[in-house]
Short mmCIF file of N, CA, C and O in Angstrom, two decimals:
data_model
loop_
_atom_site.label_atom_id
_atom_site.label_comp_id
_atom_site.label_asym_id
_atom_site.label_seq_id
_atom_site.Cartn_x
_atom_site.Cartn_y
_atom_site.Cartn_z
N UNK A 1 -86.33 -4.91 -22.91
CA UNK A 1 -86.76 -4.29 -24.15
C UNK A 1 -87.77 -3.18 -23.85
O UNK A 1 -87.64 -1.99 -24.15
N UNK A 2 -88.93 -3.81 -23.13
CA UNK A 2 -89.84 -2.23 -22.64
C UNK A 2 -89.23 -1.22 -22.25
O UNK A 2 -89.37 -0.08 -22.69
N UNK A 3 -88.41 -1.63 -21.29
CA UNK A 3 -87.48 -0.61 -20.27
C UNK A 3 -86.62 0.12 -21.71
O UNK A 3 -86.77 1.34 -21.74
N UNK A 4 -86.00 -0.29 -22.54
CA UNK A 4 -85.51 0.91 -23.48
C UNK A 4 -86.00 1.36 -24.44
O UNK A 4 -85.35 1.88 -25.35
N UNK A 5 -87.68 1.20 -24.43
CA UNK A 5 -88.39 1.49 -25.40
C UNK A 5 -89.10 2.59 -24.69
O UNK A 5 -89.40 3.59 -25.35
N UNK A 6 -89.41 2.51 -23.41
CA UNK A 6 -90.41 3.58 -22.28
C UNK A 6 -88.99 4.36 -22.12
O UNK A 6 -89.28 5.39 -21.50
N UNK A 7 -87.73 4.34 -22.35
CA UNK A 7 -86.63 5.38 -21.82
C UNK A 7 -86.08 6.30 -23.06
O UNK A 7 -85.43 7.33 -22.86
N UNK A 8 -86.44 5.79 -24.46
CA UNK A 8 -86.31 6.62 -25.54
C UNK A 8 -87.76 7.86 -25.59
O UNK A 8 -87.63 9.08 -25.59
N UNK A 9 -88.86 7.23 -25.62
CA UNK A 9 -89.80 7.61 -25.61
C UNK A 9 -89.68 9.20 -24.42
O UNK A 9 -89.73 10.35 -24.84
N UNK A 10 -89.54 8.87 -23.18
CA UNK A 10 -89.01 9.16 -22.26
C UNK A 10 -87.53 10.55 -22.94
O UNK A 10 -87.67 11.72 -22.59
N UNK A 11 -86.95 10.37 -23.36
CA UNK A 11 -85.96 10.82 -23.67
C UNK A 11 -86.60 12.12 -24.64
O UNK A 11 -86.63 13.31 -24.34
N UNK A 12 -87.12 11.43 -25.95
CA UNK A 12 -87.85 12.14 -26.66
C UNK A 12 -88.91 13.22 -26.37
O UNK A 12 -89.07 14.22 -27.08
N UNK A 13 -89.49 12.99 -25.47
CA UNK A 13 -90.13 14.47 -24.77
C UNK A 13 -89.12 15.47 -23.65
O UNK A 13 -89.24 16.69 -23.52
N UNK A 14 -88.17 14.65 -22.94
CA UNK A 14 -87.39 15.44 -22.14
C UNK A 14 -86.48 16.24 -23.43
O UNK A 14 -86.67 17.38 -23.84
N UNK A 15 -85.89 15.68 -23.71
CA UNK A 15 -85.15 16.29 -25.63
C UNK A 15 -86.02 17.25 -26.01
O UNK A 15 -85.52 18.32 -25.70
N UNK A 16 -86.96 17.39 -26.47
CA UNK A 16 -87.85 18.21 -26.96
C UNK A 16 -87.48 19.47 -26.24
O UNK A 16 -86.83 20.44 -26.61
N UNK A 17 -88.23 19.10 -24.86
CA UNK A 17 -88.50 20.36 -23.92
C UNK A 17 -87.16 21.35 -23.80
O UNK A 17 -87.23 22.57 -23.63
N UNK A 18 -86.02 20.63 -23.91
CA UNK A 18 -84.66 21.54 -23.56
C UNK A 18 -84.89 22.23 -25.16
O UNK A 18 -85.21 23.42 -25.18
N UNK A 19 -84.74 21.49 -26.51
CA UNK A 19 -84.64 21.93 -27.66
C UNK A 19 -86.03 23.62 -27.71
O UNK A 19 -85.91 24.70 -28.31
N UNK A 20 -87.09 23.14 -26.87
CA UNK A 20 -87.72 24.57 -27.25
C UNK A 20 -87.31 25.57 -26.16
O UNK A 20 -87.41 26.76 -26.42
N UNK A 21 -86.88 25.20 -25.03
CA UNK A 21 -86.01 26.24 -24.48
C UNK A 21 -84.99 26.86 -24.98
O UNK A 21 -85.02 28.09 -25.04
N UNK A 22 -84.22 26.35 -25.29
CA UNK A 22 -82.62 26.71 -25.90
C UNK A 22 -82.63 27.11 -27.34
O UNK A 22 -81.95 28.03 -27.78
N UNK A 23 -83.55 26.24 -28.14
CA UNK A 23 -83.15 27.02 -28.99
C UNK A 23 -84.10 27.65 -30.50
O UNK A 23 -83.72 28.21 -31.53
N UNK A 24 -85.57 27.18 -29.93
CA UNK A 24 -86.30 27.76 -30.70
C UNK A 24 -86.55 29.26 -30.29
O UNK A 24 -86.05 29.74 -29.27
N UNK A 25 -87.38 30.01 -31.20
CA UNK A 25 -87.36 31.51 -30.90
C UNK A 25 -88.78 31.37 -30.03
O UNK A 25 -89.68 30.59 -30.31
N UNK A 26 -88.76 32.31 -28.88
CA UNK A 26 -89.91 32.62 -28.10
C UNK A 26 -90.85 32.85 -28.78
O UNK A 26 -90.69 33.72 -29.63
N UNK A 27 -92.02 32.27 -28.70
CA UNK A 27 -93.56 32.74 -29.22
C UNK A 27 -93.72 33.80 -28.88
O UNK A 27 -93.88 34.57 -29.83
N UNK A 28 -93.78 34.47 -27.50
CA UNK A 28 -94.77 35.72 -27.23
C UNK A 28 -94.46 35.90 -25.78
O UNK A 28 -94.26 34.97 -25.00
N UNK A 29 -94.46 37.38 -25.45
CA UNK A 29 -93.95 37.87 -23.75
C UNK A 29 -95.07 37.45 -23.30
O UNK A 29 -96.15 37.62 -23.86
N UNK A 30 -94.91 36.87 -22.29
CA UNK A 30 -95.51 36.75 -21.10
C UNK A 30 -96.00 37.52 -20.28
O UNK A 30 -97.18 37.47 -19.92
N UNK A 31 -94.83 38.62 -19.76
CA UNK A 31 -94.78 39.81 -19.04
C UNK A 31 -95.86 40.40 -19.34
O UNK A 31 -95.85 40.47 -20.57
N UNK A 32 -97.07 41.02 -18.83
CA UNK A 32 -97.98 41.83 -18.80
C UNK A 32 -98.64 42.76 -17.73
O UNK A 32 -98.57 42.06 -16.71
N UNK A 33 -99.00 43.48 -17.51
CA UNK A 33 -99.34 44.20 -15.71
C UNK A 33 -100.77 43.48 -15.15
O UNK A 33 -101.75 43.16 -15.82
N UNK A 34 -100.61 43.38 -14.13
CA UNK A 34 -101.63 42.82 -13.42
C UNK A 34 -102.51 43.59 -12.81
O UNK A 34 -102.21 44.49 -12.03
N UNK A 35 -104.08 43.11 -13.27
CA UNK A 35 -105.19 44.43 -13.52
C UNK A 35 -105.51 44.18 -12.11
O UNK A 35 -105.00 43.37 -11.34
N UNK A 36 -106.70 45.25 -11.90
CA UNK A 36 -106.71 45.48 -9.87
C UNK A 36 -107.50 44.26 -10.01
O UNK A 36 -107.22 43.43 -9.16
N UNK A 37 -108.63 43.83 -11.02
CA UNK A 37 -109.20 42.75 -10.34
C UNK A 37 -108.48 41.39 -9.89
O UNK A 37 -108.91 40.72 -8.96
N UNK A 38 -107.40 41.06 -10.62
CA UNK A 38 -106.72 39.97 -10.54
C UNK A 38 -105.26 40.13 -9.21
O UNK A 38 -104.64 39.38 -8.46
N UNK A 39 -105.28 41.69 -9.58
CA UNK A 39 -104.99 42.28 -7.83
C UNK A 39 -105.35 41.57 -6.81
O UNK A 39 -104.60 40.95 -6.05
N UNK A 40 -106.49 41.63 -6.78
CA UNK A 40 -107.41 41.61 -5.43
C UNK A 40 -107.60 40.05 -5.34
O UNK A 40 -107.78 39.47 -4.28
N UNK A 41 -107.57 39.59 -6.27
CA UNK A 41 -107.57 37.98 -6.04
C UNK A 41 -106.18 37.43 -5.65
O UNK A 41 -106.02 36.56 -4.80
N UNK A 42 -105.59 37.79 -6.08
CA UNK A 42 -104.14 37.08 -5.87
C UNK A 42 -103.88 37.82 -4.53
O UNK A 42 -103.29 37.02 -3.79
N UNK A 43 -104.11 39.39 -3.69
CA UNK A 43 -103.84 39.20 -2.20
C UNK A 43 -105.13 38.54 -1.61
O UNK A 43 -104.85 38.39 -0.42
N UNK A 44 -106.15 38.15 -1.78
CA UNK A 44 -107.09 37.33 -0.97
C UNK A 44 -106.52 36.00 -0.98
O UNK A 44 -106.31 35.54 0.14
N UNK A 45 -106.25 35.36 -1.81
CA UNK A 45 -105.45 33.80 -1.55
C UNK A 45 -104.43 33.89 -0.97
O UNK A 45 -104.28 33.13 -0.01
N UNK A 46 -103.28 34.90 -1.33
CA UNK A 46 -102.33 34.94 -0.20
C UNK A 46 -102.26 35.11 1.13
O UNK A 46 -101.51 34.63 1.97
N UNK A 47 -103.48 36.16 1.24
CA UNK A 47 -103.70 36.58 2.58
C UNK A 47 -103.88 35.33 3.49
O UNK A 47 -103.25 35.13 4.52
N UNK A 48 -105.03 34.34 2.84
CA UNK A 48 -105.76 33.29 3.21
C UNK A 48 -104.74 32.01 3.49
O UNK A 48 -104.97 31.21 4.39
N UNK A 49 -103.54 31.89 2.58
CA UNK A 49 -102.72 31.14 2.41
C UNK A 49 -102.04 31.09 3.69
O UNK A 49 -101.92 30.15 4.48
N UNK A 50 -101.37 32.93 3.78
CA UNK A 50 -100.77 33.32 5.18
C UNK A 50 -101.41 32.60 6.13
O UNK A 50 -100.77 31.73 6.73
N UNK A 51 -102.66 32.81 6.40
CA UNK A 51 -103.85 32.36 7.98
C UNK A 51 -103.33 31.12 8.06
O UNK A 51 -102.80 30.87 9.14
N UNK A 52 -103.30 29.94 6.95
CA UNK A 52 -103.30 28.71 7.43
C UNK A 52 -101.67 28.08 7.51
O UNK A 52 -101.38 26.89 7.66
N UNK A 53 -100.52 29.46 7.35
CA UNK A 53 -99.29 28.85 7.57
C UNK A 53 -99.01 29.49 9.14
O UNK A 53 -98.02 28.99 9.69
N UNK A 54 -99.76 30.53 9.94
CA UNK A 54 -99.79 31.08 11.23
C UNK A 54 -100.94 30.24 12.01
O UNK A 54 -101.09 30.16 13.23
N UNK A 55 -101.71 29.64 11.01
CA UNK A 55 -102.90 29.42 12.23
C UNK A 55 -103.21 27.78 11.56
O UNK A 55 -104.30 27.54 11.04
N UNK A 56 -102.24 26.85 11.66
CA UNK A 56 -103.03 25.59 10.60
C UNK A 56 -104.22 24.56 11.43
O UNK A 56 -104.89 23.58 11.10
N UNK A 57 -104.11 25.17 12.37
CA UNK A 57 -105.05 23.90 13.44
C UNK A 57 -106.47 23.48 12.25
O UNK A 57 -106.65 22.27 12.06
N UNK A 58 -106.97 24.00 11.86
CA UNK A 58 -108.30 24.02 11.21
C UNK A 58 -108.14 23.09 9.57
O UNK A 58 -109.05 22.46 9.05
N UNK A 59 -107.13 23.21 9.17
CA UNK A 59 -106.36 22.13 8.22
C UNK A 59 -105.94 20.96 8.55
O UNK A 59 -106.33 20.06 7.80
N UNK A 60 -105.19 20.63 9.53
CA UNK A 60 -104.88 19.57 10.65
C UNK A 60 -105.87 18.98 10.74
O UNK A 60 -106.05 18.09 9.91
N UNK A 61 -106.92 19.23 11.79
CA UNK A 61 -108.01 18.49 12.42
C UNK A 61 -108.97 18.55 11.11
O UNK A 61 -110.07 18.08 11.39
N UNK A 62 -108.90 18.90 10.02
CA UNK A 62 -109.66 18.59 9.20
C UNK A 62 -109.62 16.95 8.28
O UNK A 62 -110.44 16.12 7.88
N UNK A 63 -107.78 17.23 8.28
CA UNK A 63 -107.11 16.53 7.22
C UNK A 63 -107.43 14.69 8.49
O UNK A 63 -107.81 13.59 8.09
N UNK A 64 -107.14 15.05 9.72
CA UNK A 64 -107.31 13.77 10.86
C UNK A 64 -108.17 13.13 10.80
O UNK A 64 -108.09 11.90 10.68
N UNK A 65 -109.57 14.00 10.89
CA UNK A 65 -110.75 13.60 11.00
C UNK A 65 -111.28 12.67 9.68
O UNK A 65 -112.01 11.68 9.73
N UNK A 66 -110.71 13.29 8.55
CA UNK A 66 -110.40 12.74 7.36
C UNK A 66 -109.83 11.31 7.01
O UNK A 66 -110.12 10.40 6.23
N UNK A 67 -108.84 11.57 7.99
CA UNK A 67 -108.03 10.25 8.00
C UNK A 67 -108.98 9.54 8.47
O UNK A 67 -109.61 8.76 7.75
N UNK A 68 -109.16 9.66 9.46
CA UNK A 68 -109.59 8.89 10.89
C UNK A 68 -111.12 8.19 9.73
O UNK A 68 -111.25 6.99 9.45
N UNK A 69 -111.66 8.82 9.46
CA UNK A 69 -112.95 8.30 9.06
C UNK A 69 -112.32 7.41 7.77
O UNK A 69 -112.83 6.29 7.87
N UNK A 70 -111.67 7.44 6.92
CA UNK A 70 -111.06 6.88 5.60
C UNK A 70 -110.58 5.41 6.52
O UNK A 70 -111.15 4.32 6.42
N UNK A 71 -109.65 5.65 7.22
CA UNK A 71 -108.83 4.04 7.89
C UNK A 71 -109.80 3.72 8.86
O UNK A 71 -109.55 2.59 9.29
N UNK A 72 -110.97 4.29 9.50
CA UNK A 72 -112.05 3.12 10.60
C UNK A 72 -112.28 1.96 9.71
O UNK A 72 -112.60 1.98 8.52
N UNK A 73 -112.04 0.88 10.55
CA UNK A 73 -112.19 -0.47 10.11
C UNK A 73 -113.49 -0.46 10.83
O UNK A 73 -114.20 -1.47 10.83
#
């Protein structure tokens, strides 16, 4: 009985979400130009993003050491 009460429920928000895709009318464009300040932020995280998919050692031994101290018994 839970199980088809949590799968309607369940249903009822997945239902929804297709119904405002498909077939309600769009609120409002999205599309807008992207100003230099928000420029400059979005290539500094990428840039930064890049470093740690060429260079991850410093993420690694961060994430270990991490471990390592979390599981010492």
């Amino acid at each position: 009985v839970i199980g088809v009460l949590t799968s309607a429920v369940a249903a009822y928000y997945y239902l929804r979400i297709i119904k405002i895709m498909y077939f309600d009318e769009p609120a409002e464009v999205l599309d807008r130009p992207i100003d230099s300040d928000m420029g400059m932020v979005l290539t500094a995280t990428g840039l930064f993003t890049l470093l740690f998919i060429f260079y991850p050692a410093p993420v690694v031994d961060a994430a270990s050491r991490a471990a390592a101290t979390l599981f010492a018994g």
